[in-house]
Each structure stands twice: as C-alpha cells, then as structure tokens.
Amino acid sequence: MPSLGRLHLITDTRPGRDPLAVLRAVLPVAHTELVVQVRVEDTATDRQAYELTRQVLALCAPYQVPCLVNDRLHVALATDAAGGHVGADDLPVAAARKVLGPAAVLGATAREPASALAAVTAGASYLGVGPCRVTATKDGLPPPIGVTGVRAVVEAVDVPVIAIGGVTAADVPELRATGAYGVAVVGALSGATDPVRAAAELVRALTC
Ligand SMILES: Cc1ncc(COP(=O)(O)OP(=O)(O)O)c(N)n1
Ligand SMILES: Cc1nc(C(=O)O)sc1CCOP(=O)(O)O
Ligand SMILES: [Mg+2]
C-alpha cells in the first residue's frame, strides 16, 4: 500500500460550494501530502457521486494524488479510486475490506479506543478520529473529543490517525504532539478566503 498523505481534503458539496475549484487551487501547493476524499450529500445520486469522483480523479492524476470515496464503495470500485472511507452507518469495516480488496486504502471512523482497535482488526488502514472541535460542516455529531480523545486513540492503534472536525492549521502542532499522523478538513480549505495559502499553511504545519 502506498504511503498515506497527511492532508485529507474532503469535498464540500453543500449548496454554493465549488469543490473542484478548491481542489484545483490546492493541488499545486499540497500535492505531496494530499489525499482527496469525495464526500457528497446523502441526498446526492450515485450518478452525481460517480461523476464528481471521475472529475476529482482527472484533476488528481497528474499529481499522483490518491482519491478515496466516502461511503459509496461501489463508486470507488467503478472509478478505480484508491479506496474508501466508512463510518458507523456504512458497511462494516470487514465487509468494506472484502468489497475493496486487500490493496485498497480503507479508512474507518473511530471516536474512542475500543472501536478504533476493532476497526483496525477488521482491516482499516487508517482511522478518521474526531470530532476534534465543534464543526458547522456536519450535523448530528457527538460532542468534540478534543486533543485528549485523539491521543487516546493514537495510543491504542498502530495505523495512521487522521484527526477531523473543526481542524485548522493552528491545531496541527497540538494534534501532531499526540502522535496523530495527519488531518482531514473541509472548512479550513473550502471556506478559506485564500485556499492556496491555507493549504500551504496546513502542509507546512504537518511536515515541519
Ligand atoms: C477522515 C474521515 N474521518 C471521518 C469521517 C466521517 O465518516 P462517517 O462517520 O461515515 O460520516 P460521513 O462522512 O459519511 O457523514 C470521514 N468522512 N473522513
Ligand atoms: C465529515 C465529518 N466527519 C466528522 C466526524 O467527526 O466524523 S467531522 C466532519 C466534518 C469536517 O469538516 P470541517 O473540517 O469543516 O470541520
Ligand atoms: Mg459514512
């Protein structure tokens, strides 16, 4: 399995957002550490998810940036994406691994050590751990687990931990100090006035 990038950009497909414009801006400055996760609204059709994934893959290919698909593993397979990400409402991790095969990147959401260990045992190659902070990007999340919660998961597993939920470049030093491998963001890039600068700051914080 190729080494995983430390900056995961999750597509923001809320109304009025342009995830491809953000990706175009970010790729030249962040490609060495970038992973793109295609995440669409639950109300989006499979066709919309498929088309967006193909567009993301076309932008990522010249930079050799891997693309993962959230939830919809059949879209990942149909587009030859590098893998997928699943959480509590999606296919169980072992089933997702069976669908994607042994070589794919498979992320799983974990919020505490016990489920994190179970996800790794079942075949997750990295964990998305959060929410670190309150976020306006997604409704219905449990209260933030903070840096302490991230550290508890890091100490329980031996796969990369990607911290998520309200993360900005300013949070990265503290998160890295827990042993977290990287971060996944929506708003820090999609909502930035200057996504190029925001991406450069994130990459610097993740690699310095
Ligand atoms: C890197 C990363 N971590 C966590 C999630 C959340 O996944 P999930 O819990 O399945 O929720 P949805 O994103 O599907 O709403 C993620 N997507 N990526
Ligand atoms: C999609 C998602 N999943 C989360 C989780 O904790 O499971 S937090 C989140 C949203 C991340 O967006 P932002 O960087 O704008 O906070
Ligand atoms: Mg999910």
PDB file of C-alpha atoms and ligand atoms in Angstrom:
ATOM      1  CA  MET A   1       0.000   0.000   0.000  1.00  0.00           C
ATOM      2  CA  PRO A   2       1.443   3.437  -0.889  1.00  0.00           C
ATOM      3  CA  SER A   3       2.308   5.764   1.986  1.00  0.00           C
ATOM      4  CA  LEU A   4      -0.613   7.915   3.062  1.00  0.00           C
ATOM      5  CA  GLY A   5      -0.682  11.699   2.690  1.00  0.00           C
ATOM      6  CA  ARG A   6      -1.082  13.776   5.812  1.00  0.00           C
ATOM      7  CA  LEU A   7      -3.593  16.318   4.486  1.00  0.00           C
ATOM      8  CA  HIS A   8      -7.002  14.902   3.595  1.00  0.00           C
ATOM      9  CA  LEU A   9      -9.229  17.311   1.697  1.00  0.00           C
ATOM     10  CA  ILE A  10     -12.863  16.259   1.909  1.00  0.00           C
ATOM     11  CA  THR A  11     -15.048  17.692  -0.844  1.00  0.00           C
ATOM     12  CA  ASP A  12     -17.590  20.265   0.263  1.00  0.00           C
ATOM     13  CA  THR A  13     -20.686  19.720  -1.836  1.00  0.00           C
ATOM     14  CA  ARG A  14     -23.043  21.854   0.225  1.00  0.00           C
ATOM     15  CA  PRO A  15     -25.070  24.294  -1.894  1.00  0.00           C
ATOM     16  CA  GLY A  16     -22.989  27.150  -3.248  1.00  0.00           C
ATOM     17  CA  ARG A  17     -19.646  25.362  -2.864  1.00  0.00           C
ATOM     18  CA  ASP A  18     -17.306  24.504  -5.718  1.00  0.00           C
ATOM     19  CA  PRO A  19     -15.180  21.558  -4.595  1.00  0.00           C
ATOM     20  CA  LEU A  20     -13.372  21.293  -7.937  1.00  0.00           C
ATOM     21  CA  ALA A  21     -12.268  24.935  -7.822  1.00  0.00           C
ATOM     22  CA  VAL A  22     -10.887  24.392  -4.326  1.00  0.00           C
ATOM     23  CA  LEU A  23      -9.107  21.240  -5.466  1.00  0.00           C
ATOM     24  CA  ARG A  24      -7.586  22.988  -8.496  1.00  0.00           C
ATOM     25  CA  ALA A  25      -6.229  25.705  -6.233  1.00  0.00           C
ATOM     26  CA  VAL A  26      -4.860  23.348  -3.603  1.00  0.00           C
ATOM     27  CA  LEU A  27      -3.235  20.632  -5.745  1.00  0.00           C
ATOM     28  CA  PRO A  28      -0.129  22.576  -6.847  1.00  0.00           C
ATOM     29  CA  VAL A  29       0.814  23.550  -3.297  1.00  0.00           C
ATOM     30  CA  ALA A  30      -0.305  20.460  -1.373  1.00  0.00           C
ATOM     31  CA  HIS A  31       0.090  17.515  -3.750  1.00  0.00           C
ATOM     32  CA  THR A  32       2.987  15.893  -1.901  1.00  0.00           C
ATOM     33  CA  GLU A  33       0.821  15.395   1.211  1.00  0.00           C
ATOM     34  CA  LEU A  34      -2.653  15.434  -0.273  1.00  0.00           C
ATOM     35  CA  VAL A  35      -5.368  12.795  -0.212  1.00  0.00           C
ATOM     36  CA  VAL A  36      -8.778  13.758  -1.588  1.00  0.00           C
ATOM     37  CA  GLN A  37     -11.892  12.163  -0.189  1.00  0.00           C
ATOM     38  CA  VAL A  38     -15.002  12.554  -2.334  1.00  0.00           C
ATOM     39  CA  ARG A  39     -17.915  13.067   0.037  1.00  0.00           C
ATOM     40  CA  VAL A  40     -21.321  14.010  -1.306  1.00  0.00           C
ATOM     41  CA  GLU A  41     -24.538  14.843   0.473  1.00  0.00           C
ATOM     42  CA  ASP A  42     -26.649  11.821   1.409  1.00  0.00           C
ATOM     43  CA  THR A  43     -29.292  13.139  -0.993  1.00  0.00           C
ATOM     44  CA  ALA A  44     -26.916  13.076  -3.967  1.00  0.00           C
ATOM     45  CA  THR A  45     -27.465  10.343  -6.510  1.00  0.00           C
ATOM     46  CA  ASP A  46     -24.919   7.649  -7.224  1.00  0.00           C
ATOM     47  CA  ARG A  47     -24.550   9.177 -10.673  1.00  0.00           C
ATOM     48  CA  GLN A  48     -23.601  12.522  -9.139  1.00  0.00           C
ATOM     49  CA  ALA A  49     -21.095  10.832  -6.840  1.00  0.00           C
ATOM     50  CA  TYR A  50     -19.640   8.915  -9.773  1.00  0.00           C
ATOM     51  CA  GLU A  51     -19.304  11.993 -11.982  1.00  0.00           C
ATOM     52  CA  LEU A  52     -17.708  14.050  -9.219  1.00  0.00           C
ATOM     53  CA  THR A  53     -15.282  11.230  -8.434  1.00  0.00           C
ATOM     54  CA  ARG A  54     -14.256  10.985 -12.088  1.00  0.00           C
ATOM     55  CA  GLN A  55     -13.648  14.734 -12.200  1.00  0.00           C
ATOM     56  CA  VAL A  56     -11.616  14.606  -8.989  1.00  0.00           C
ATOM     57  CA  LEU A  57      -9.583  11.669 -10.293  1.00  0.00           C
ATOM     58  CA  ALA A  58      -8.828  13.535 -13.523  1.00  0.00           C
ATOM     59  CA  LEU A  59      -7.535  16.544 -11.588  1.00  0.00           C
ATOM     60  CA  CYS A  60      -5.525  14.392  -9.165  1.00  0.00           C
ATOM     61  CA  ALA A  61      -3.914  12.064 -11.722  1.00  0.00           C
ATOM     62  CA  PRO A  62      -1.152  14.425 -12.977  1.00  0.00           C
ATOM     63  CA  TYR A  63      -0.067  14.948  -9.367  1.00  0.00           C
ATOM     64  CA  GLN A  64      -0.402  11.259  -8.396  1.00  0.00           C
ATOM     65  CA  VAL A  65      -2.676  12.306  -5.555  1.00  0.00           C
ATOM     66  CA  PRO A  66      -4.857   9.450  -4.303  1.00  0.00           C
ATOM     67  CA  CYS A  67      -8.611   9.787  -4.229  1.00  0.00           C
ATOM     68  CA  LEU A  68     -10.879   7.984  -1.757  1.00  0.00           C
ATOM     69  CA  VAL A  69     -14.666   7.757  -1.876  1.00  0.00           C
ATOM     70  CA  ASN A  70     -16.740   8.245   1.246  1.00  0.00           C
ATOM     71  CA  ASP A  71     -19.479   5.679   1.967  1.00  0.00           C
ATOM     72  CA  ARG A  72     -20.170   4.589  -1.633  1.00  0.00           C
ATOM     73  CA  LEU A  73     -17.670   1.833  -2.209  1.00  0.00           C
ATOM     74  CA  HIS A  74     -19.242   0.780  -5.495  1.00  0.00           C
ATOM     75  CA  VAL A  75     -18.347   4.249  -6.792  1.00  0.00           C
ATOM     76  CA  ALA A  76     -14.767   3.741  -5.598  1.00  0.00           C
ATOM     77  CA  LEU A  77     -14.588   0.437  -7.458  1.00  0.00           C
ATOM     78  CA  ALA A  78     -16.267   1.735 -10.601  1.00  0.00           C
ATOM     79  CA  THR A  79     -13.851   4.655 -10.877  1.00  0.00           C
ATOM     80  CA  ASP A  80     -10.654   2.822  -9.837  1.00  0.00           C
ATOM     81  CA  ALA A  81     -10.251   5.182  -6.896  1.00  0.00           C
ATOM     82  CA  ALA A  82      -7.541   4.289  -4.394  1.00  0.00           C
ATOM     83  CA  GLY A  83     -10.049   3.298  -1.722  1.00  0.00           C
ATOM     84  CA  GLY A  84     -12.847   4.422   0.539  1.00  0.00           C
ATOM     85  CA  HIS A  85     -13.894   5.594   3.973  1.00  0.00           C
ATOM     86  CA  VAL A  86     -16.639   4.085   6.145  1.00  0.00           C
ATOM     87  CA  GLY A  87     -18.282   5.003   9.429  1.00  0.00           C
ATOM     88  CA  ALA A  88     -20.914   3.662  11.778  1.00  0.00           C
ATOM     89  CA  ASP A  89     -23.796   3.957   9.284  1.00  0.00           C
ATOM     90  CA  ASP A  90     -21.885   2.417   6.383  1.00  0.00           C
ATOM     91  CA  LEU A  91     -20.744  -1.105   5.566  1.00  0.00           C
ATOM     92  CA  PRO A  92     -18.880  -2.686   8.484  1.00  0.00           C
ATOM     93  CA  VAL A  93     -15.113  -2.407   8.088  1.00  0.00           C
ATOM     94  CA  ALA A  94     -14.604  -6.136   7.384  1.00  0.00           C
ATOM     95  CA  ALA A  95     -17.280  -6.038   4.688  1.00  0.00           C
ATOM     96  CA  ALA A  96     -15.774  -2.881   3.221  1.00  0.00           C
ATOM     97  CA  ARG A  97     -12.364  -4.565   3.078  1.00  0.00           C
ATOM     98  CA  LYS A  98     -13.961  -7.531   1.314  1.00  0.00           C
ATOM     99  CA  VAL A  99     -15.524  -5.207  -1.261  1.00  0.00           C
ATOM    100  CA  LEU A 100     -12.402  -3.121  -1.884  1.00  0.00           C
ATOM    101  CA  GLY A 101      -9.812  -5.893  -1.709  1.00  0.00           C
ATOM    102  CA  PRO A 102      -6.549  -6.176   0.206  1.00  0.00           C
ATOM    103  CA  ALA A 103      -4.588  -3.471  -1.630  1.00  0.00           C
ATOM    104  CA  ALA A 104      -7.062  -0.608  -1.284  1.00  0.00           C
ATOM    105  CA  VAL A 105      -6.781   2.231   1.211  1.00  0.00           C
ATOM    106  CA  LEU A 106      -9.640   1.811   3.692  1.00  0.00           C
ATOM    107  CA  GLY A 107     -10.394   4.452   6.295  1.00  0.00           C
ATOM    108  CA  ALA A 108     -12.779   3.979   9.197  1.00  0.00           C
ATOM    109  CA  THR A 109     -14.234   6.487  11.627  1.00  0.00           C
ATOM    110  CA  ALA A 110     -13.432   5.884  15.309  1.00  0.00           C
ATOM    111  CA  ARG A 111     -14.177   8.080  18.287  1.00  0.00           C
ATOM    112  CA  GLU A 112     -12.632   6.068  21.110  1.00  0.00           C
ATOM    113  CA  PRO A 113     -10.005   3.324  21.568  1.00  0.00           C
ATOM    114  CA  ALA A 114     -12.242   0.217  21.649  1.00  0.00           C
ATOM    115  CA  SER A 115     -13.951   0.833  18.310  1.00  0.00           C
ATOM    116  CA  ALA A 116     -10.633   2.032  16.884  1.00  0.00           C
ATOM    117  CA  LEU A 117      -8.962  -1.283  17.721  1.00  0.00           C
ATOM    118  CA  ALA A 118     -11.917  -3.212  16.335  1.00  0.00           C
ATOM    119  CA  ALA A 119     -11.743  -1.242  13.077  1.00  0.00           C
ATOM    120  CA  VAL A 120      -8.039  -1.958  12.677  1.00  0.00           C
ATOM    121  CA  THR A 121      -8.545  -5.656  13.411  1.00  0.00           C
ATOM    122  CA  ALA A 122     -11.287  -5.695  10.785  1.00  0.00           C
ATOM    123  CA  GLY A 123      -8.995  -4.228   8.127  1.00  0.00           C
ATOM    124  CA  ALA A 124      -8.890  -0.442   8.353  1.00  0.00           C
ATOM    125  CA  SER A 125      -5.644   1.011   7.022  1.00  0.00           C
ATOM    126  CA  TYR A 126      -6.165   4.395   8.695  1.00  0.00           C
ATOM    127  CA  LEU A 127      -8.632   5.912  11.152  1.00  0.00           C
ATOM    128  CA  GLY A 128     -10.538   9.195  10.963  1.00  0.00           C
ATOM    129  CA  VAL A 129     -10.798  10.346  14.570  1.00  0.00           C
ATOM    130  CA  GLY A 130     -12.971  13.147  15.891  1.00  0.00           C
ATOM    131  CA  PRO A 131     -14.725  15.420  16.046  1.00  0.00           C
ATOM    132  CA  CYS A 132     -11.778  17.323  17.455  1.00  0.00           C
ATOM    133  CA  ARG A 133     -13.745  20.549  17.716  1.00  0.00           C
ATOM    134  CA  VAL A 134     -17.235  21.828  17.056  1.00  0.00           C
ATOM    135  CA  THR A 135     -17.857  21.997  13.312  1.00  0.00           C
ATOM    136  CA  ALA A 136     -20.528  23.677  11.225  1.00  0.00           C
ATOM    137  CA  THR A 137     -19.870  21.330   8.319  1.00  0.00           C
ATOM    138  CA  LYS A 138     -21.748  18.289   9.584  1.00  0.00           C
ATOM    139  CA  ASP A 139     -24.823  17.938  11.793  1.00  0.00           C
ATOM    140  CA  GLY A 140     -25.537  15.280  14.369  1.00  0.00           C
ATOM    141  CA  LEU A 141     -22.034  14.670  15.630  1.00  0.00           C
ATOM    142  CA  PRO A 142     -21.310  13.757  19.257  1.00  0.00           C
ATOM    143  CA  PRO A 143     -19.536  16.351  21.458  1.00  0.00           C
ATOM    144  CA  PRO A 144     -15.914  17.071  20.493  1.00  0.00           C
ATOM    145  CA  ILE A 145     -13.354  14.603  21.810  1.00  0.00           C
ATOM    146  CA  GLY A 146     -10.583  17.217  21.712  1.00  0.00           C
ATOM    147  CA  VAL A 147      -6.881  16.569  21.642  1.00  0.00           C
ATOM    148  CA  THR A 148      -7.206  14.229  24.628  1.00  0.00           C
ATOM    149  CA  GLY A 149      -9.636  11.991  22.773  1.00  0.00           C
ATOM    150  CA  VAL A 150      -7.391  11.876  19.730  1.00  0.00           C
ATOM    151  CA  ARG A 151      -4.411  10.916  21.899  1.00  0.00           C
ATOM    152  CA  ALA A 152      -6.376   8.043  23.467  1.00  0.00           C
ATOM    153  CA  VAL A 153      -6.994   6.534  20.032  1.00  0.00           C
ATOM    154  CA  VAL A 154      -3.425   7.133  18.839  1.00  0.00           C
ATOM    155  CA  GLU A 155      -2.127   5.222  21.845  1.00  0.00           C
ATOM    156  CA  ALA A 156      -4.440   2.272  21.144  1.00  0.00           C
ATOM    157  CA  VAL A 157      -3.651   1.585  17.484  1.00  0.00           C
ATOM    158  CA  ASP A 158      -0.742   1.172  15.094  1.00  0.00           C
ATOM    159  CA  VAL A 159      -2.279   2.673  11.949  1.00  0.00           C
ATOM    160  CA  PRO A 160      -2.232   6.360  10.939  1.00  0.00           C
ATOM    161  CA  VAL A 161      -4.728   8.514  12.822  1.00  0.00           C
ATOM    162  CA  ILE A 162      -6.261  11.348  10.809  1.00  0.00           C
ATOM    163  CA  ALA A 163      -7.839  13.942  13.087  1.00  0.00           C
ATOM    164  CA  ILE A 164     -11.077  15.505  11.837  1.00  0.00           C
ATOM    165  CA  GLY A 165     -13.689  18.035  12.851  1.00  0.00           C
ATOM    166  CA  GLY A 166     -13.122  21.788  13.008  1.00  0.00           C
ATOM    167  CA  VAL A 167      -9.396  21.380  12.411  1.00  0.00           C
ATOM    168  CA  THR A 168      -7.298  24.337  11.218  1.00  0.00           C
ATOM    169  CA  ALA A 169      -3.558  24.781  10.718  1.00  0.00           C
ATOM    170  CA  ALA A 170      -3.349  26.303  14.196  1.00  0.00           C
ATOM    171  CA  ASP A 171      -4.467  22.977  15.703  1.00  0.00           C
ATOM    172  CA  VAL A 172      -1.874  20.900  13.902  1.00  0.00           C
ATOM    173  CA  PRO A 173       1.090  21.249  16.320  1.00  0.00           C
ATOM    174  CA  GLU A 174      -1.021  20.068  19.264  1.00  0.00           C
ATOM    175  CA  LEU A 175      -2.524  17.237  17.228  1.00  0.00           C
ATOM    176  CA  ARG A 176       0.875  16.103  15.971  1.00  0.00           C
ATOM    177  CA  ALA A 177       2.117  16.086  19.546  1.00  0.00           C
ATOM    178  CA  THR A 178      -0.463  13.375  20.291  1.00  0.00           C
ATOM    179  CA  GLY A 179       1.055  11.218  17.571  1.00  0.00           C
ATOM    180  CA  ALA A 180      -1.740  11.918  15.091  1.00  0.00           C
ATOM    181  CA  TYR A 181      -0.425  11.332  11.573  1.00  0.00           C
ATOM    182  CA  GLY A 182      -2.497  13.898   9.719  1.00  0.00           C
ATOM    183  CA  VAL A 183      -5.719  15.848   9.473  1.00  0.00           C
ATOM    184  CA  ALA A 184      -8.880  15.816   7.375  1.00  0.00           C
ATOM    185  CA  VAL A 185     -10.557  19.117   6.613  1.00  0.00           C
ATOM    186  CA  VAL A 186     -13.495  20.588   4.791  1.00  0.00           C
ATOM    187  CA  GLY A 187     -13.970  24.156   6.010  1.00  0.00           C
ATOM    188  CA  ALA A 188     -10.302  25.006   6.569  1.00  0.00           C
ATOM    189  CA  LEU A 189      -9.815  24.838   2.797  1.00  0.00           C
ATOM    190  CA  SER A 190     -13.274  25.137   1.265  1.00  0.00           C
ATOM    191  CA  GLY A 191     -14.192  28.095   3.481  1.00  0.00           C
ATOM    192  CA  ALA A 192     -10.817  29.838   3.307  1.00  0.00           C
ATOM    193  CA  THR A 193     -10.593  33.275   1.701  1.00  0.00           C
ATOM    194  CA  ASP A 194      -7.328  32.106   0.174  1.00  0.00           C
ATOM    195  CA  PRO A 195      -7.326  28.286  -0.189  1.00  0.00           C
ATOM    196  CA  VAL A 196      -3.786  28.280  -1.651  1.00  0.00           C
ATOM    197  CA  ARG A 197      -2.375  29.998   1.410  1.00  0.00           C
ATOM    198  CA  ALA A 198      -4.483  27.860   3.752  1.00  0.00           C
ATOM    199  CA  ALA A 199      -3.227  24.689   2.060  1.00  0.00           C
ATOM    200  CA  ALA A 200       0.383  25.851   2.242  1.00  0.00           C
ATOM    201  CA  GLU A 201      -0.029  26.581   5.957  1.00  0.00           C
ATOM    202  CA  LEU A 202      -1.542  23.175   6.601  1.00  0.00           C
ATOM    203  CA  VAL A 203       1.212  21.364   4.697  1.00  0.00           C
ATOM    204  CA  ARG A 204       3.909  23.340   6.497  1.00  0.00           C
ATOM    205  CA  ALA A 205       2.370  22.575   9.879  1.00  0.00           C
ATOM    206  CA  LEU A 206       2.047  18.884   9.009  1.00  0.00           C
ATOM    207  CA  THR A 207       5.599  18.420   7.750  1.00  0.00           C
ATOM    208  CA  CYS A 208       7.831  20.828   9.674  1.00  0.00           C
TER     209      CYS A 208
HETATM  210  C1  LIG B   1     -11.114  11.080   7.548  1.00  0.00           C
HETATM  211  C2  LIG B   1     -12.565  10.948   7.890  1.00  0.00           C
HETATM  212  N1  LIG B   1     -12.914  10.743   9.166  1.00  0.00           N
HETATM  213  C3  LIG B   1     -14.221  10.627   9.495  1.00  0.00           C
HETATM  214  C4  LIG B   1     -15.194  10.706   8.535  1.00  0.00           C
HETATM  215  C5  LIG B   1     -16.646  10.559   8.871  1.00  0.00           C
HETATM  216  O1  LIG B   1     -17.183   9.375   8.286  1.00  0.00           O
HETATM  217  P1  LIG B   1     -18.631   8.891   8.751  1.00  0.00           P
HETATM  218  O2  LIG B   1     -18.606   8.730  10.218  1.00  0.00           O
HETATM  219  O3  LIG B   1     -19.000   7.702   7.961  1.00  0.00           O
HETATM  220  O4  LIG B   1     -19.575  10.104   8.373  1.00  0.00           O
HETATM  221  P2  LIG B   1     -19.860  10.674   6.902  1.00  0.00           P
HETATM  222  O5  LIG B   1     -18.650  11.402   6.436  1.00  0.00           O
HETATM  223  O6  LIG B   1     -20.156   9.517   6.000  1.00  0.00           O
HETATM  224  O7  LIG B   1     -21.016  11.581   7.056  1.00  0.00           O
HETATM  225  C6  LIG B   1     -14.779  10.920   7.219  1.00  0.00           C
HETATM  226  N2  LIG B   1     -15.672  11.005   6.218  1.00  0.00           N
HETATM  227  N3  LIG B   1     -13.472  11.023   6.913  1.00  0.00           N
HETATM  228  C1  LIG B   2     -17.377  14.807   7.590  1.00  0.00           C
HETATM  229  C2  LIG B   2     -17.007  14.944   9.008  1.00  0.00           C
HETATM  230  N1  LIG B   2     -16.957  13.864   9.846  1.00  0.00           N
HETATM  231  C3  LIG B   2     -16.647  14.223  11.092  1.00  0.00           C
HETATM  232  C4  LIG B   2     -16.557  13.265  12.201  1.00  0.00           C
HETATM  233  O1  LIG B   2     -16.134  13.648  13.308  1.00  0.00           O
HETATM  234  O2  LIG B   2     -16.913  12.119  11.960  1.00  0.00           O
HETATM  235  S1  LIG B   2     -16.367  15.872  11.266  1.00  0.00           S
HETATM  236  C5  LIG B   2     -16.703  16.130   9.651  1.00  0.00           C
HETATM  237  C6  LIG B   2     -16.676  17.474   9.011  1.00  0.00           C
HETATM  238  C7  LIG B   2     -15.295  18.007   8.863  1.00  0.00           C
HETATM  239  O3  LIG B   2     -15.403  19.294   8.319  1.00  0.00           O
HETATM  240  P1  LIG B   2     -14.636  20.550   8.933  1.00  0.00           P
HETATM  241  O4  LIG B   2     -13.203  20.352   8.659  1.00  0.00           O
HETATM  242  O5  LIG B   2     -15.223  21.713   8.154  1.00  0.00           O
HETATM  243  O6  LIG B   2     -14.981  20.628  10.377  1.00  0.00           O
HETATM  244 MG    MG B   3     -20.016   7.497   6.266  1.00  0.00          MG
END
